[in-house]
């Protein structure tokens, strides 16, 4: 079984969309995605600087659009996308599109709403996120409780992303748990925590009239790493995920249980293949960063040496 994974916020880099726009039809699709999301994705994906595309309102639609364009290119080249699919955080929207639960325009409309709502929620209180690398997870979680911080992303491989008020994050960095290293992340908000409650409501209102389809591929959820067969349930989980921890560690454990034999990360790729090298040792991976990586992804899909 080959699984395709869709990255989350923080994967974007200046100009990363430029090579994808050389593919026939990609610029036209991006224009449609821009209209649906309410963001000029071509400008931000080819010209804007790192500070600009760090903005949640821009970053989230940009990342999902890139994954959708890469998914289309891979499907066109290989004749299929994969056997299963999952997304990390906002990447779950791309996964719902890739599995057929949503069409691309609806996915882009929802990610535009999600990005704006999460940015608005983040503006209410000075909050942020930090990665905690290494150490004993129970000891880290106990320290978070003491500081009033929350686990946001259980990424596996000894990486836990935590979130909360900036003063508490600074206290954690100043006096880290034994055996850990704390790295402040360049995101303006405590995503996947109760600080995002208003964003949950905004997204719930947005999906109220959506009629999802059941997934045509095996679809994993960040909620608990389980597979979801009902489209309405997948959409409900997508809404709840905004204020709940991302359990990517459980997704990778479930990949292993399902006998995944290869993992392909869609653009803007790199982060999830990095986690897989630690959490899914021995499983071949391909990071599709540019169209030049498509041949390796096709080879992996076809059971050939990538």
CSV table of C-alpha atoms in Angstrom, one decimal:
chain,number,residue,atom,x,y,z
A,1,UNK,CA,0.0,0.0,0.0
A,2,UNK,CA,1.3,3.4,-1.0
A,3,UNK,CA,0.1,6.4,1.0
A,4,UNK,CA,0.2,10.1,-0.2
A,5,UNK,CA,0.6,12.7,2.6
A,6,UNK,CA,-0.2,16.4,2.4
A,7,UNK,CA,1.9,18.8,4.5
A,8,UNK,CA,0.8,21.5,7.0
A,9,UNK,CA,1.6,25.1,7.7
A,10,UNK,CA,5.3,26.0,7.8
A,11,UNK,CA,6.2,24.0,4.8
A,12,UNK,CA,6.0,27.0,2.4
A,13,UNK,CA,9.1,28.8,1.1
A,14,UNK,CA,9.4,31.9,-1.2
A,15,UNK,CA,8.9,31.1,-4.9
A,16,UNK,CA,8.1,27.4,-4.3
A,17,UNK,CA,5.1,27.4,-6.7
A,18,UNK,CA,7.0,28.8,-9.7
A,19,UNK,CA,8.1,25.4,-11.2
A,20,UNK,CA,4.7,23.9,-10.8
A,21,UNK,CA,3.1,26.7,-13.0
A,22,UNK,CA,5.1,25.4,-15.9
A,23,UNK,CA,2.8,22.4,-16.1
A,24,UNK,CA,0.0,22.7,-18.7
A,25,UNK,CA,-3.2,23.9,-17.0
A,26,UNK,CA,-1.6,24.6,-13.6
A,27,UNK,CA,-1.8,28.4,-13.9
A,28,UNK,CA,-5.5,28.1,-14.8
A,29,UNK,CA,-6.2,25.9,-11.9
A,30,UNK,CA,-4.3,28.2,-9.6
A,31,UNK,CA,-6.4,31.1,-10.8
A,32,UNK,CA,-9.6,29.2,-9.9
A,33,UNK,CA,-8.2,28.3,-6.5
A,34,UNK,CA,-7.3,31.9,-5.9
A,35,UNK,CA,-10.8,33.0,-6.6
A,36,UNK,CA,-12.3,30.3,-4.3
A,37,UNK,CA,-9.9,31.0,-1.4
A,38,UNK,CA,-9.9,34.8,-1.8
A,39,UNK,CA,-6.1,35.0,-2.0
A,40,UNK,CA,-3.8,35.9,-4.9
A,41,UNK,CA,-1.9,32.5,-4.9
A,42,UNK,CA,0.1,33.1,-8.0
A,43,UNK,CA,1.7,36.3,-6.6
A,44,UNK,CA,2.3,34.8,-3.2
A,45,UNK,CA,3.6,31.5,-4.5
A,46,UNK,CA,6.1,33.0,-6.9
A,47,UNK,CA,7.0,36.6,-5.7
A,48,UNK,CA,6.1,37.2,-2.1
A,49,UNK,CA,8.8,37.0,0.6
A,50,UNK,CA,9.0,34.7,3.6
A,51,UNK,CA,7.4,37.1,6.0
A,52,UNK,CA,4.4,37.7,3.7
A,53,UNK,CA,3.7,34.0,3.1
A,54,UNK,CA,4.0,33.3,6.8
A,55,UNK,CA,0.7,35.0,7.3
A,56,UNK,CA,-1.9,32.3,8.2
A,57,UNK,CA,-4.4,33.8,5.8
A,58,UNK,CA,-1.9,33.3,2.9
A,59,UNK,CA,0.1,30.3,4.1
A,60,UNK,CA,-2.8,27.9,4.5
A,61,UNK,CA,-4.5,28.3,1.0
A,62,UNK,CA,-1.0,28.4,-0.6
A,63,UNK,CA,0.0,25.1,0.9
A,64,UNK,CA,-3.3,23.3,0.0
A,65,UNK,CA,-3.2,24.7,-3.5
A,66,UNK,CA,0.3,23.4,-4.0
A,67,UNK,CA,-0.7,19.9,-2.8
A,68,UNK,CA,-3.6,19.8,-5.1
A,69,UNK,CA,-1.6,20.9,-8.2
A,70,UNK,CA,1.1,18.2,-7.3
A,71,UNK,CA,-1.7,15.6,-6.8
A,72,UNK,CA,-3.1,16.4,-10.2
A,73,UNK,CA,0.3,16.1,-11.8
A,74,UNK,CA,1.1,12.8,-10.1
A,75,UNK,CA,-2.3,11.3,-11.1
A,76,UNK,CA,-1.8,12.4,-14.7
A,77,UNK,CA,1.7,10.9,-14.8
A,78,UNK,CA,0.9,7.7,-13.0
A,79,UNK,CA,-2.7,7.1,-13.8
A,80,UNK,CA,-3.7,7.1,-10.1
A,81,UNK,CA,-2.8,9.0,-7.0
A,82,UNK,CA,-2.2,6.3,-4.4
A,83,UNK,CA,-3.9,3.6,-2.2
A,84,UNK,CA,-4.4,5.9,0.7
A,85,UNK,CA,-4.1,9.5,1.8
A,86,UNK,CA,-3.7,11.7,4.9
A,87,UNK,CA,-2.9,15.3,5.7
A,88,UNK,CA,-1.1,17.0,8.5
A,89,UNK,CA,-3.2,19.9,10.0
A,90,UNK,CA,-4.4,22.1,7.2
A,91,UNK,CA,-3.1,19.4,4.8
A,92,UNK,CA,-6.2,17.4,5.8
A,93,UNK,CA,-8.2,19.7,3.5
A,94,UNK,CA,-6.0,18.6,0.6
A,95,UNK,CA,-6.4,15.0,1.7
A,96,UNK,CA,-10.2,15.3,1.7
A,97,UNK,CA,-10.0,16.6,-1.9
A,98,UNK,CA,-7.6,13.9,-2.9
A,99,UNK,CA,-9.9,11.2,-1.5
A,100,UNK,CA,-12.9,12.7,-3.2
A,101,UNK,CA,-14.8,13.9,-0.1
A,102,UNK,CA,-14.7,17.5,-1.4
A,103,UNK,CA,-14.1,18.9,-4.8
A,104,UNK,CA,-11.1,21.2,-5.3
A,105,UNK,CA,-13.0,24.5,-5.4
A,106,UNK,CA,-14.9,23.7,-2.2
A,107,UNK,CA,-11.6,22.7,-0.5
A,108,UNK,CA,-10.0,26.0,-1.5
A,109,UNK,CA,-13.1,27.9,-0.3
A,110,UNK,CA,-12.9,26.2,3.1
A,111,UNK,CA,-9.2,26.7,3.5
A,112,UNK,CA,-9.6,30.4,2.8
A,113,UNK,CA,-12.2,30.6,5.6
A,114,UNK,CA,-10.1,28.5,7.9
A,115,UNK,CA,-7.0,30.6,7.4
A,116,UNK,CA,-8.8,33.9,8.0
A,117,UNK,CA,-10.7,32.6,11.0
A,118,UNK,CA,-7.5,31.1,12.7
A,119,UNK,CA,-5.7,34.4,12.1
A,120,UNK,CA,-8.5,36.3,13.7
A,121,UNK,CA,-8.5,33.9,16.7
A,122,UNK,CA,-4.8,34.2,17.0
A,123,UNK,CA,-5.0,38.1,17.1
A,124,UNK,CA,-7.1,38.0,20.3
A,125,UNK,CA,-4.2,36.9,22.6
A,126,UNK,CA,-0.4,36.9,22.1
A,127,UNK,CA,0.1,33.2,21.6
A,128,UNK,CA,2.5,31.0,19.6
A,129,UNK,CA,4.0,27.5,19.2
A,130,UNK,CA,7.3,25.8,19.9
A,131,UNK,CA,8.7,22.5,18.9
A,132,UNK,CA,10.1,20.3,21.8
A,133,UNK,CA,12.6,17.8,20.6
A,134,UNK,CA,13.7,14.8,22.6
A,135,UNK,CA,13.2,14.1,26.3
A,136,UNK,CA,10.6,12.0,28.1
A,137,UNK,CA,7.1,12.7,26.8
A,138,UNK,CA,5.4,12.3,30.1
A,139,UNK,CA,7.8,14.7,31.8
A,140,UNK,CA,7.3,17.2,29.0
A,141,UNK,CA,3.5,17.0,29.3
A,142,UNK,CA,3.7,17.5,33.0
A,143,UNK,CA,5.7,20.6,32.5
A,144,UNK,CA,3.2,21.9,30.0
A,145,UNK,CA,0.4,21.5,32.5
A,146,UNK,CA,2.5,23.5,35.1
A,147,UNK,CA,3.0,26.3,32.6
A,148,UNK,CA,-0.6,26.4,31.2
A,149,UNK,CA,0.6,25.2,27.8
A,150,UNK,CA,-1.0,22.6,25.5
A,151,UNK,CA,0.3,19.8,23.2
A,152,UNK,CA,-0.7,20.8,19.7
A,153,UNK,CA,1.1,18.4,17.3
A,154,UNK,CA,2.2,14.9,18.4
A,155,UNK,CA,4.6,14.4,15.4
A,156,UNK,CA,6.3,11.2,16.5
A,157,UNK,CA,10.0,10.6,16.3
A,158,UNK,CA,10.6,12.5,19.5
A,159,UNK,CA,9.0,15.7,18.3
A,160,UNK,CA,6.1,17.4,20.1
A,161,UNK,CA,4.8,20.9,19.1
A,162,UNK,CA,3.3,22.8,22.1
A,163,UNK,CA,1.2,26.0,22.1
A,164,UNK,CA,0.0,28.7,24.4
A,165,UNK,CA,0.7,32.2,25.6
A,166,UNK,CA,4.1,33.7,24.6
A,167,UNK,CA,5.2,34.3,28.2
A,168,UNK,CA,4.7,30.6,29.0
A,169,UNK,CA,6.6,29.5,25.8
A,170,UNK,CA,9.5,31.7,26.8
A,171,UNK,CA,9.5,30.2,30.3
A,172,UNK,CA,9.7,26.7,28.7
A,173,UNK,CA,12.6,27.7,26.5
A,174,UNK,CA,14.4,29.4,29.4
A,175,UNK,CA,14.2,26.3,31.5
A,176,UNK,CA,13.6,23.3,29.2
A,177,UNK,CA,12.8,19.8,30.4
A,178,UNK,CA,15.9,17.7,30.8
A,179,UNK,CA,17.0,16.2,27.6
A,180,UNK,CA,14.9,18.4,25.4
A,181,UNK,CA,15.6,21.3,23.0
A,182,UNK,CA,12.9,24.0,22.5
A,183,UNK,CA,12.6,25.8,19.1
A,184,UNK,CA,10.2,28.7,18.7
A,185,UNK,CA,8.1,28.3,15.5
A,186,UNK,CA,7.3,31.2,13.2
A,187,UNK,CA,3.5,31.0,13.5
A,188,UNK,CA,1.3,33.7,15.0
A,189,UNK,CA,-1.1,31.6,17.2
A,190,UNK,CA,-1.7,28.7,19.4
A,191,UNK,CA,-3.2,26.5,16.7
A,192,UNK,CA,-4.9,23.2,17.6
A,193,UNK,CA,-5.8,24.5,21.1
A,194,UNK,CA,-8.8,26.0,22.8
A,195,UNK,CA,-7.5,29.5,21.7
A,196,UNK,CA,-8.9,28.5,18.3
A,197,UNK,CA,-12.6,28.1,19.5
A,198,UNK,CA,-13.9,31.0,17.4
A,199,UNK,CA,-12.3,29.5,14.3
A,200,UNK,CA,-14.0,26.2,14.9
A,201,UNK,CA,-17.4,27.9,14.9
A,202,UNK,CA,-16.5,29.9,11.7
A,203,UNK,CA,-15.5,26.7,9.9
A,204,UNK,CA,-18.5,24.8,11.3
A,205,UNK,CA,-20.8,27.4,9.9
A,206,UNK,CA,-19.0,27.2,6.5
A,207,UNK,CA,-19.4,23.4,6.2
A,208,UNK,CA,-23.1,23.4,7.2
A,209,UNK,CA,-24.3,23.4,3.6
A,210,UNK,CA,-21.6,21.2,2.2
A,211,UNK,CA,-22.6,17.8,0.9
A,212,UNK,CA,-19.5,15.6,1.2
A,213,UNK,CA,-18.9,12.3,-0.6
A,214,UNK,CA,-17.5,9.2,1.0
A,215,UNK,CA,-13.7,8.8,0.4
A,216,UNK,CA,-12.6,6.7,-2.6
A,217,UNK,CA,-9.2,6.1,-1.0
A,218,UNK,CA,-8.3,4.9,2.4
A,219,UNK,CA,-8.4,8.2,4.4
A,220,UNK,CA,-6.7,8.7,7.8
A,221,UNK,CA,-7.7,11.4,10.3
A,222,UNK,CA,-5.5,13.5,12.6
A,223,UNK,CA,-8.0,13.0,15.3
A,224,UNK,CA,-6.6,9.6,16.4
A,225,UNK,CA,-4.9,8.0,13.4
A,226,UNK,CA,-7.9,5.9,12.5
A,227,UNK,CA,-9.4,5.6,9.0
A,228,UNK,CA,-12.6,7.3,8.1
A,229,UNK,CA,-15.1,5.8,5.6
A,230,UNK,CA,-17.9,8.3,5.9
A,231,UNK,CA,-17.5,11.7,4.2
A,232,UNK,CA,-19.7,13.6,6.7
A,233,UNK,CA,-17.6,12.2,9.6
A,234,UNK,CA,-14.4,13.2,7.9
A,235,UNK,CA,-15.7,16.8,7.4
A,236,UNK,CA,-16.8,16.9,11.1
A,237,UNK,CA,-13.3,15.8,12.2
A,238,UNK,CA,-11.8,18.5,10.0
A,239,UNK,CA,-13.7,21.1,11.8
A,240,UNK,CA,-12.9,19.8,15.3
A,241,UNK,CA,-9.2,19.5,14.4
A,242,UNK,CA,-8.8,23.3,14.4
A,243,UNK,CA,-8.8,23.3,18.2
A,244,UNK,CA,-7.7,19.7,18.9
A,245,UNK,CA,-4.2,18.2,18.8
A,246,UNK,CA,-2.8,16.7,15.6
A,247,UNK,CA,-2.0,13.1,16.2
A,248,UNK,CA,0.5,12.5,13.4
A,249,UNK,CA,2.2,9.9,15.6
A,250,UNK,CA,-0.9,7.8,15.6
A,251,UNK,CA,-1.3,8.3,11.8
A,252,UNK,CA,2.1,6.9,11.2
A,253,UNK,CA,1.5,4.0,13.6
A,254,UNK,CA,-1.7,3.3,11.6
A,255,UNK,CA,0.2,3.4,8.3
A,256,UNK,CA,2.4,0.7,9.7
A,257,UNK,CA,-0.5,-1.4,10.9
A,258,UNK,CA,-2.1,-1.1,7.4
A,259,UNK,CA,1.1,-2.4,5.8
A,260,UNK,CA,2.1,0.9,4.0
A,261,UNK,CA,5.1,0.1,1.8
A,262,UNK,CA,5.8,3.6,0.5
A,263,UNK,CA,5.1,7.2,1.4
A,264,UNK,CA,4.9,10.1,-1.1
A,265,UNK,CA,4.7,13.7,0.3
A,266,UNK,CA,3.1,16.3,-2.0
A,267,UNK,CA,4.4,19.8,-2.4
A,268,UNK,CA,5.5,21.8,-0.5
A,269,UNK,CA,7.2,18.6,0.7
A,270,UNK,CA,10.0,17.6,3.1
A,271,UNK,CA,8.6,17.9,6.7
A,272,UNK,CA,6.5,14.7,6.6
A,273,UNK,CA,9.0,12.5,4.8
A,274,UNK,CA,11.5,13.7,7.5
A,275,UNK,CA,9.2,12.5,10.2
A,276,UNK,CA,8.6,9.2,8.4
A,277,UNK,CA,12.3,8.4,8.3
A,278,UNK,CA,12.2,8.3,12.1
A,279,UNK,CA,8.7,7.0,12.7
A,280,UNK,CA,8.4,4.6,9.8
A,281,UNK,CA,12.0,3.3,9.5
A,282,UNK,CA,12.7,1.3,6.4
A,283,UNK,CA,9.6,2.6,4.5
A,284,UNK,CA,10.7,4.2,1.2
A,285,UNK,CA,9.7,7.9,0.9
A,286,UNK,CA,9.6,10.5,-1.9
A,287,UNK,CA,9.3,14.2,-1.3
A,288,UNK,CA,7.6,15.8,-4.3
A,289,UNK,CA,9.1,19.3,-4.0
A,290,UNK,CA,9.1,20.2,-7.7
A,291,UNK,CA,7.9,18.5,-10.9
A,292,UNK,CA,11.3,17.0,-11.2
A,293,UNK,CA,10.4,14.6,-8.3
A,294,UNK,CA,7.4,13.2,-10.1
A,295,UNK,CA,9.3,10.4,-11.8
A,296,UNK,CA,10.5,9.1,-8.5
A,297,UNK,CA,7.0,9.2,-7.1
A,298,UNK,CA,5.6,7.3,-10.1
A,299,UNK,CA,8.4,4.7,-9.7
A,300,UNK,CA,7.4,4.2,-6.0
A,301,UNK,CA,3.7,3.9,-7.0
A,302,UNK,CA,4.6,1.3,-9.6
A,303,UNK,CA,6.7,-0.7,-7.1
A,304,UNK,CA,10.0,0.2,-8.8
A,305,UNK,CA,13.1,1.5,-7.2
A,306,UNK,CA,12.6,5.2,-6.5
